[in-house]
Amino acid sequence: MQYLWTFLVGGALCAIAQILIDKTKLTPARILVLYVISGVALSVFGIYEPLAEFAGAGATVPLTGFGHILAKGAKDAVAEKGFLGIFTGGVSGAAGGICAAVVFGYIIALIFKPKSK
């Protein structure tokens, strides 16, 4: 049953993004930023954490999940380090995901031949 909920929540987030692309004049970059900010805002109001627990990867993998991780990292760092945590917490919280994206992107670039358009 967990797989079904993961698929449905992740699919709904992707479907909303596709509708925004098709029906509005928003660029994909603006939609990406909107998703990250939405994840931060939902985390601030305490809505995203229960959704992430319920849907698992369906809520944590999309860009809203990245925003949630940034907000959660900043909140934890502020509790631990005070005011300085505002600036360091988000990146510390998301460091694993950022590092994985860079490393796997580099490996794929070595295997395939990237071309500029």
Tab-separated table of N, CA and C in Angstrom:
chain	number	residue	atom	x	y	z
A	1	MET	N	0.824	-1.192	0.000
A	1	MET	CA	0.000	0.000	0.000
A	1	MET	C	0.872	1.262	0.000
A	2	GLN	N	2.038	1.181	0.660
A	2	GLN	CA	2.952	2.320	0.700
A	2	GLN	C	3.390	2.721	-0.705
A	3	TYR	N	3.642	1.739	-1.567
A	3	TYR	CA	4.055	2.036	-2.936
A	3	TYR	C	2.967	2.797	-3.685
A	4	LEU	N	1.723	2.424	-3.453
A	4	LEU	CA	0.606	3.097	-4.110
A	4	LEU	C	0.532	4.562	-3.698
A	5	TRP	N	0.628	4.826	-2.381
A	5	TRP	CA	0.565	6.211	-1.907
A	5	TRP	C	1.761	7.018	-2.394
A	6	THR	N	2.923	6.388	-2.427
A	6	THR	CA	4.119	7.059	-2.945
A	6	THR	C	3.908	7.449	-4.402
A	7	PHE	N	3.409	6.518	-5.182
A	7	PHE	CA	3.156	6.779	-6.598
A	7	PHE	C	2.109	7.869	-6.785
A	8	LEU	N	1.025	7.817	-6.039
A	8	LEU	CA	-0.053	8.784	-6.204
A	8	LEU	C	0.366	10.198	-5.808
A	9	VAL	N	1.070	10.334	-4.697
A	9	VAL	CA	1.499	11.677	-4.258
A	9	VAL	C	2.564	12.235	-5.206
A	10	GLY	N	3.568	11.431	-5.535
A	10	GLY	CA	4.590	11.879	-6.477
A	10	GLY	C	3.999	12.182	-7.848
A	11	GLY	N	3.086	11.350	-8.289
A	11	GLY	CA	2.423	11.582	-9.570
A	11	GLY	C	1.577	12.842	-9.565
A	12	ALA	N	0.907	13.109	-8.439
A	12	ALA	CA	0.099	14.319	-8.339
A	12	ALA	C	0.977	15.569	-8.409
A	13	LEU	N	2.123	15.537	-7.731
A	13	LEU	CA	3.036	16.685	-7.800
A	13	LEU	C	3.541	16.895	-9.223
A	14	CYS	N	3.861	15.827	-9.905
A	14	CYS	CA	4.319	15.940	-11.294
A	14	CYS	C	3.185	16.403	-12.212
A	15	ALA	N	1.983	15.915	-11.983
A	15	ALA	CA	0.837	16.315	-12.803
A	15	ALA	C	0.537	17.805	-12.630
A	16	ILE	N	0.640	18.300	-11.407
A	16	ILE	CA	0.424	19.731	-11.168
A	16	ILE	C	1.459	20.551	-11.930
A	17	ALA	N	2.705	20.121	-11.895
A	17	ALA	CA	3.752	20.836	-12.634
A	17	ALA	C	3.474	20.803	-14.133
A	18	GLN	N	3.029	19.667	-14.648
A	18	GLN	CA	2.735	19.571	-16.082
A	18	GLN	C	1.565	20.464	-16.466
A	19	ILE	N	0.565	20.554	-15.620
A	19	ILE	CA	-0.568	21.452	-15.881
A	19	ILE	C	-0.097	22.901	-15.890
A	20	LEU	N	0.777	23.253	-14.948
A	20	LEU	CA	1.318	24.615	-14.930
A	20	LEU	C	2.102	24.922	-16.202
A	21	ILE	N	2.852	23.948	-16.695
A	21	ILE	CA	3.608	24.149	-17.935
A	21	ILE	C	2.661	24.329	-19.122
A	22	ASP	N	1.630	23.489	-19.181
A	22	ASP	CA	0.726	23.506	-20.336
A	22	ASP	C	-0.262	24.665	-20.333
A	23	LYS	N	-0.754	25.047	-19.177
A	23	LYS	CA	-1.864	25.998	-19.113
A	23	LYS	C	-1.468	27.419	-18.719
A	24	THR	N	-0.235	27.650	-18.325
A	24	THR	CA	0.192	29.000	-17.943
A	24	THR	C	1.373	29.417	-18.799
A	25	LYS	N	1.758	30.644	-18.656
A	25	LYS	CA	2.926	31.146	-19.380
A	25	LYS	C	4.177	31.103	-18.512
A	26	LEU	N	4.106	30.384	-17.398
A	26	LEU	CA	5.275	30.247	-16.537
A	26	LEU	C	6.333	29.399	-17.231
A	27	THR	N	7.576	29.815	-17.106
A	27	THR	CA	8.666	29.016	-17.662
A	27	THR	C	8.956	27.842	-16.722
A	28	PRO	N	9.554	26.781	-17.244
A	28	PRO	CA	9.895	25.656	-16.369
A	28	PRO	C	10.785	26.074	-15.192
A	29	ALA	N	11.699	27.013	-15.414
A	29	ALA	CA	12.566	27.467	-14.322
A	29	ALA	C	11.744	28.121	-13.213
A	30	ARG	N	10.751	28.900	-13.566
A	30	ARG	CA	9.912	29.540	-12.545
A	30	ARG	C	9.057	28.510	-11.802
A	31	ILE	N	8.630	27.493	-12.507
A	31	ILE	CA	7.861	26.431	-11.842
A	31	ILE	C	8.756	25.671	-10.870
A	32	LEU	N	10.009	25.427	-11.240
A	32	LEU	CA	10.947	24.759	-10.333
A	32	LEU	C	11.144	25.584	-9.069
A	33	VAL	N	11.342	26.882	-9.237
A	33	VAL	CA	11.509	27.764	-8.078
A	33	VAL	C	10.231	27.777	-7.241
A	34	LEU	N	9.082	27.812	-7.900
A	34	LEU	CA	7.804	27.780	-7.188
A	34	LEU	C	7.671	26.508	-6.351
A	35	TYR	N	8.114	25.383	-6.891
A	35	TYR	CA	8.046	24.120	-6.153
A	35	TYR	C	8.965	24.130	-4.930
A	36	VAL	N	10.173	24.633	-5.092
A	36	VAL	CA	11.094	24.685	-3.947
A	36	VAL	C	10.532	25.606	-2.866
A	37	ILE	N	10.046	26.768	-3.259
A	37	ILE	CA	9.479	27.707	-2.287
A	37	ILE	C	8.225	27.120	-1.635
A	38	SER	N	7.433	26.390	-2.406
A	38	SER	CA	6.249	25.745	-1.835
A	38	SER	C	6.641	24.713	-0.778
A	39	GLY	N	7.698	23.961	-1.045
A	39	GLY	CA	8.180	22.990	-0.063
A	39	GLY	C	8.638	23.662	1.213
A	40	VAL	N	9.327	24.806	1.074
A	40	VAL	CA	9.762	25.561	2.253
A	40	VAL	C	8.553	26.080	3.022
A	41	ALA	N	7.602	26.682	2.305
A	41	ALA	CA	6.423	27.262	2.961
A	41	ALA	C	5.593	26.188	3.672
A	42	LEU	N	5.391	25.060	3.016
A	42	LEU	CA	4.617	23.986	3.648
A	42	LEU	C	5.351	23.422	4.865
A	43	SER	N	6.669	23.421	4.836
A	43	SER	CA	7.443	22.970	5.992
A	43	SER	C	7.326	23.942	7.153
A	44	VAL	N	7.367	25.224	6.837
A	44	VAL	CA	7.265	26.241	7.879
A	44	VAL	C	5.937	26.118	8.615
A	45	PHE	N	4.865	25.823	7.894
A	45	PHE	CA	3.549	25.706	8.508
A	45	PHE	C	3.265	24.307	9.051
A	46	GLY	N	4.251	23.411	8.969
A	46	GLY	CA	4.110	22.082	9.553
A	46	GLY	C	3.266	21.126	8.740
A	47	ILE	N	3.056	21.408	7.472
A	47	ILE	CA	2.212	20.567	6.627
A	47	ILE	C	3.027	19.507	5.896
A	48	TYR	N	4.257	19.828	5.512
A	48	TYR	CA	5.012	18.926	4.648
A	48	TYR	C	5.568	17.709	5.384
A	49	GLU	N	5.930	17.852	6.632
A	49	GLU	CA	6.486	16.708	7.381
A	49	GLU	C	5.513	15.530	7.445
A	50	PRO	N	4.242	15.748	7.803
A	50	PRO	CA	3.301	14.605	7.781
A	50	PRO	C	3.111	14.026	6.381
A	51	LEU	N	3.131	14.891	5.359
A	51	LEU	CA	3.005	14.406	3.989
A	51	LEU	C	4.208	13.544	3.618
A	52	ALA	N	5.395	13.967	4.009
A	52	ALA	CA	6.608	13.200	3.715
A	52	ALA	C	6.606	11.861	4.446
A	53	GLU	N	6.106	11.838	5.665
A	53	GLU	CA	6.014	10.570	6.406
A	53	GLU	C	4.986	9.643	5.769
A	54	PHE	N	3.902	10.211	5.268
A	54	PHE	CA	2.826	9.423	4.665
A	54	PHE	C	3.233	8.875	3.301
A	55	ALA	N	3.814	9.728	2.458
A	55	ALA	CA	4.066	9.354	1.071
A	55	ALA	C	5.500	8.906	0.812
A	56	GLY	N	6.395	9.082	1.751
A	56	GLY	CA	7.778	8.653	1.556
A	56	GLY	C	8.437	9.362	0.387
A	57	ALA	N	9.031	8.586	-0.513
A	57	ALA	CA	9.764	9.151	-1.643
A	57	ALA	C	8.868	9.940	-2.592
A	58	GLY	N	7.577	9.681	-2.581
A	58	GLY	CA	6.658	10.435	-3.422
A	58	GLY	C	6.610	11.902	-3.049
A	59	ALA	N	6.976	12.218	-1.814
A	59	ALA	CA	6.990	13.610	-1.361
A	59	ALA	C	8.400	14.142	-1.164
A	60	THR	N	9.366	13.277	-0.926
A	60	THR	CA	10.717	13.767	-0.647
A	60	THR	C	11.591	13.893	-1.886
A	61	VAL	N	11.307	13.151	-2.940
A	61	VAL	CA	12.132	13.199	-4.139
A	61	VAL	C	11.848	14.428	-5.014
A	62	PRO	N	10.592	14.825	-5.228
A	62	PRO	CA	10.357	16.018	-6.060
A	62	PRO	C	10.961	17.284	-5.439
A	63	LEU	N	10.965	18.349	-6.194
A	63	LEU	CA	11.580	19.595	-5.745
A	63	LEU	C	10.932	20.169	-4.491
A	64	THR	N	9.681	19.871	-4.252
A	64	THR	CA	9.072	20.316	-2.996
A	64	THR	C	9.787	19.666	-1.813
A	65	GLY	N	10.241	18.436	-1.997
A	65	GLY	CA	11.009	17.761	-0.957
A	65	GLY	C	12.348	18.426	-0.717
A	66	PHE	N	12.970	18.962	-1.775
A	66	PHE	CA	14.223	19.698	-1.609
A	66	PHE	C	13.988	20.955	-0.772
A	67	GLY	N	12.897	21.655	-1.049
A	67	GLY	CA	12.552	22.827	-0.241
A	67	GLY	C	12.306	22.450	1.208
A	68	HIS	N	11.660	21.315	1.416
A	68	HIS	CA	11.407	20.826	2.779
A	68	HIS	C	12.718	20.541	3.503
A	69	ILE	N	13.653	19.905	2.820
A	69	ILE	CA	14.958	19.603	3.429
A	69	ILE	C	15.711	20.891	3.770
A	70	LEU	N	15.654	21.884	2.892
A	70	LEU	CA	16.302	23.169	3.176
A	70	LEU	C	15.718	23.808	4.428
A	71	ALA	N	14.386	23.830	4.517
A	71	ALA	CA	13.735	24.445	5.676
A	71	ALA	C	14.026	23.668	6.954
A	72	LYS	N	13.979	22.358	6.864
A	72	LYS	CA	14.248	21.519	8.037
A	72	LYS	C	15.688	21.686	8.513
A	73	GLY	N	16.633	21.734	7.571
A	73	GLY	CA	18.039	21.935	7.929
A	73	GLY	C	18.262	23.282	8.582
A	74	ALA	N	17.627	24.328	8.059
A	74	ALA	CA	17.772	25.664	8.642
A	74	ALA	C	17.167	25.714	10.040
A	75	LYS	N	16.021	25.081	10.209
A	75	LYS	CA	15.368	25.062	11.529
A	75	LYS	C	16.235	24.349	12.560
A	76	ASP	N	16.781	23.205	12.188
A	76	ASP	CA	17.636	22.451	13.106
A	76	ASP	C	18.912	23.215	13.440
A	77	ALA	N	19.502	23.870	12.428
A	77	ALA	CA	20.745	24.607	12.652
A	77	ALA	C	20.515	25.840	13.519
A	78	VAL	N	19.369	26.488	13.372
A	78	VAL	CA	19.062	27.648	14.226
A	78	VAL	C	18.929	27.197	15.670
A	79	ALA	N	18.300	26.039	15.880
A	79	ALA	CA	18.161	25.520	17.248
A	79	ALA	C	19.523	25.176	17.844
A	80	GLU	N	20.447	24.738	17.009
A	80	GLU	CA	21.756	24.311	17.496
A	80	GLU	C	22.776	25.448	17.557
A	81	LYS	N	22.832	26.288	16.507
A	81	LYS	CA	23.886	27.289	16.397
A	81	LYS	C	23.410	28.727	16.551
A	82	GLY	N	22.120	28.922	16.653
A	82	GLY	CA	21.597	30.279	16.767
A	82	GLY	C	21.439	30.941	15.419
A	83	PHE	N	21.628	32.250	15.392
A	83	PHE	CA	21.387	33.054	14.197
A	83	PHE	C	22.200	32.595	12.995
A	84	LEU	N	23.424	32.159	13.192
A	84	LEU	CA	24.276	31.716	12.093
A	84	LEU	C	23.682	30.503	11.371
A	85	GLY	N	22.871	29.737	12.066
A	85	GLY	CA	22.242	28.564	11.473
A	85	GLY	C	21.300	28.890	10.333
A	86	ILE	N	20.803	30.126	10.293
A	86	ILE	CA	19.941	30.535	9.184
A	86	ILE	C	20.680	30.395	7.862
A	87	PHE	N	21.949	30.729	7.864
A	87	PHE	CA	22.736	30.744	6.638
A	87	PHE	C	23.374	29.398	6.309
A	88	THR	N	23.646	28.582	7.304
A	88	THR	CA	24.359	27.325	7.070
A	88	THR	C	23.469	26.093	7.089
A	89	GLY	N	22.335	26.163	7.728
A	89	GLY	CA	21.522	24.976	7.958
A	89	GLY	C	20.928	24.348	6.725
A	90	GLY	N	20.431	25.164	5.808
A	90	GLY	CA	19.791	24.615	4.617
A	90	GLY	C	20.750	23.791	3.780
A	91	VAL	N	21.934	24.332	3.561
A	91	VAL	CA	22.919	23.620	2.748
A	91	VAL	C	23.424	22.384	3.487
A	92	SER	N	23.604	22.485	4.789
A	92	SER	CA	24.037	21.317	5.563
A	92	SER	C	22.996	20.206	5.504
A	93	GLY	N	21.732	20.584	5.589
A	93	GLY	CA	20.666	19.582	5.545
A	93	GLY	C	20.561	18.884	4.201
A	94	ALA	N	20.849	19.611	3.132
A	94	ALA	CA	20.706	19.064	1.783
A	94	ALA	C	22.033	18.619	1.177
A	95	ALA	N	23.101	18.631	1.960
A	95	ALA	CA	24.438	18.352	1.430
A	95	ALA	C	24.535	16.978	0.768
A	96	GLY	N	23.938	15.969	1.348
A	96	GLY	CA	24.002	14.629	0.767
A	96	GLY	C	23.379	14.573	-0.616
A	97	GLY	N	22.210	15.170	-0.759
A	97	GLY	CA	21.536	15.186	-2.059
A	97	GLY	C	22.280	16.005	-3.089
A	98	ILE	N	22.812	17.145	-2.673
A	98	ILE	CA	23.570	17.992	-3.589
A	98	ILE	C	24.832	17.263	-4.051
A	99	CYS	N	25.535	16.640	-3.119
A	99	CYS	CA	26.758	15.903	-3.452
A	99	CYS	C	26.449	14.746	-4.406
A	100	ALA	N	25.381	14.010	-4.138
A	100	ALA	CA	25.018	12.895	-5.013
A	100	ALA	C	24.695	13.383	-6.417
A	101	ALA	N	23.996	14.509	-6.535
A	101	ALA	CA	23.658	15.052	-7.853
A	101	ALA	C	24.910	15.435	-8.622
A	102	VAL	N	25.865	16.049	-7.940
A	102	VAL	CA	27.106	16.455	-8.613
A	102	VAL	C	27.914	15.222	-9.037
A	103	VAL	N	28.082	14.268	-8.137
A	103	VAL	CA	28.894	13.079	-8.435
A	103	VAL	C	28.272	12.257	-9.559
A	104	PHE	N	26.976	11.969	-9.466
A	104	PHE	CA	26.339	11.157	-10.507
A	104	PHE	C	26.262	11.909	-11.826
A	105	GLY	N	26.065	13.220	-11.788
A	105	GLY	CA	26.086	14.018	-13.006
A	105	GLY	C	27.443	13.956	-13.686
A	106	TYR	N	28.497	14.013	-12.893
A	106	TYR	CA	29.858	13.917	-13.433
A	106	TYR	C	30.109	12.550	-14.053
A	107	ILE	N	29.689	11.496	-13.355
A	107	ILE	CA	29.882	10.139	-13.877
A	107	ILE	C	29.139	9.955	-15.197
A	108	ILE	N	27.908	10.426	-15.262
A	108	ILE	CA	27.126	10.307	-16.495
A	108	ILE	C	27.781	11.109	-17.614
A	109	ALA	N	28.327	12.283	-17.282
A	109	ALA	CA	29.008	13.098	-18.297
A	109	ALA	C	30.252	12.392	-18.826
A	110	LEU	N	30.910	11.580	-17.993
A	110	LEU	CA	32.060	10.826	-18.462
A	110	LEU	C	31.654	9.665	-19.372
A	111	ILE	N	30.539	9.036	-19.049
A	111	ILE	CA	30.085	7.876	-19.815
A	111	ILE	C	29.529	8.303	-21.173
A	112	PHE	N	28.692	9.337	-21.168
A	112	PHE	CA	28.089	9.826	-22.401
A	112	PHE	C	28.813	11.101	-22.832
A	113	LYS	N	28.609	11.497	-24.051
A	113	LYS	CA	29.257	12.701	-24.555
A	113	LYS	C	28.259	13.852	-24.556
A	114	PRO	N	28.320	14.727	-23.542
A	114	PRO	CA	27.371	15.837	-23.496
A	114	PRO	C	27.651	16.820	-24.625
A	115	LYS	N	26.584	17.373	-25.172
A	115	LYS	CA	26.704	18.342	-26.253
A	115	LYS	C	25.954	19.605	-25.858
A	116	SER	N	26.522	20.731	-26.182
A	116	SER	CA	25.801	21.985	-25.954
A	116	SER	C	24.919	22.258	-27.161
A	117	LYS	N	23.790	22.877	-26.904
A	117	LYS	CA	22.850	23.148	-28.002
A	117	LYS	C	23.166	24.435	-28.682
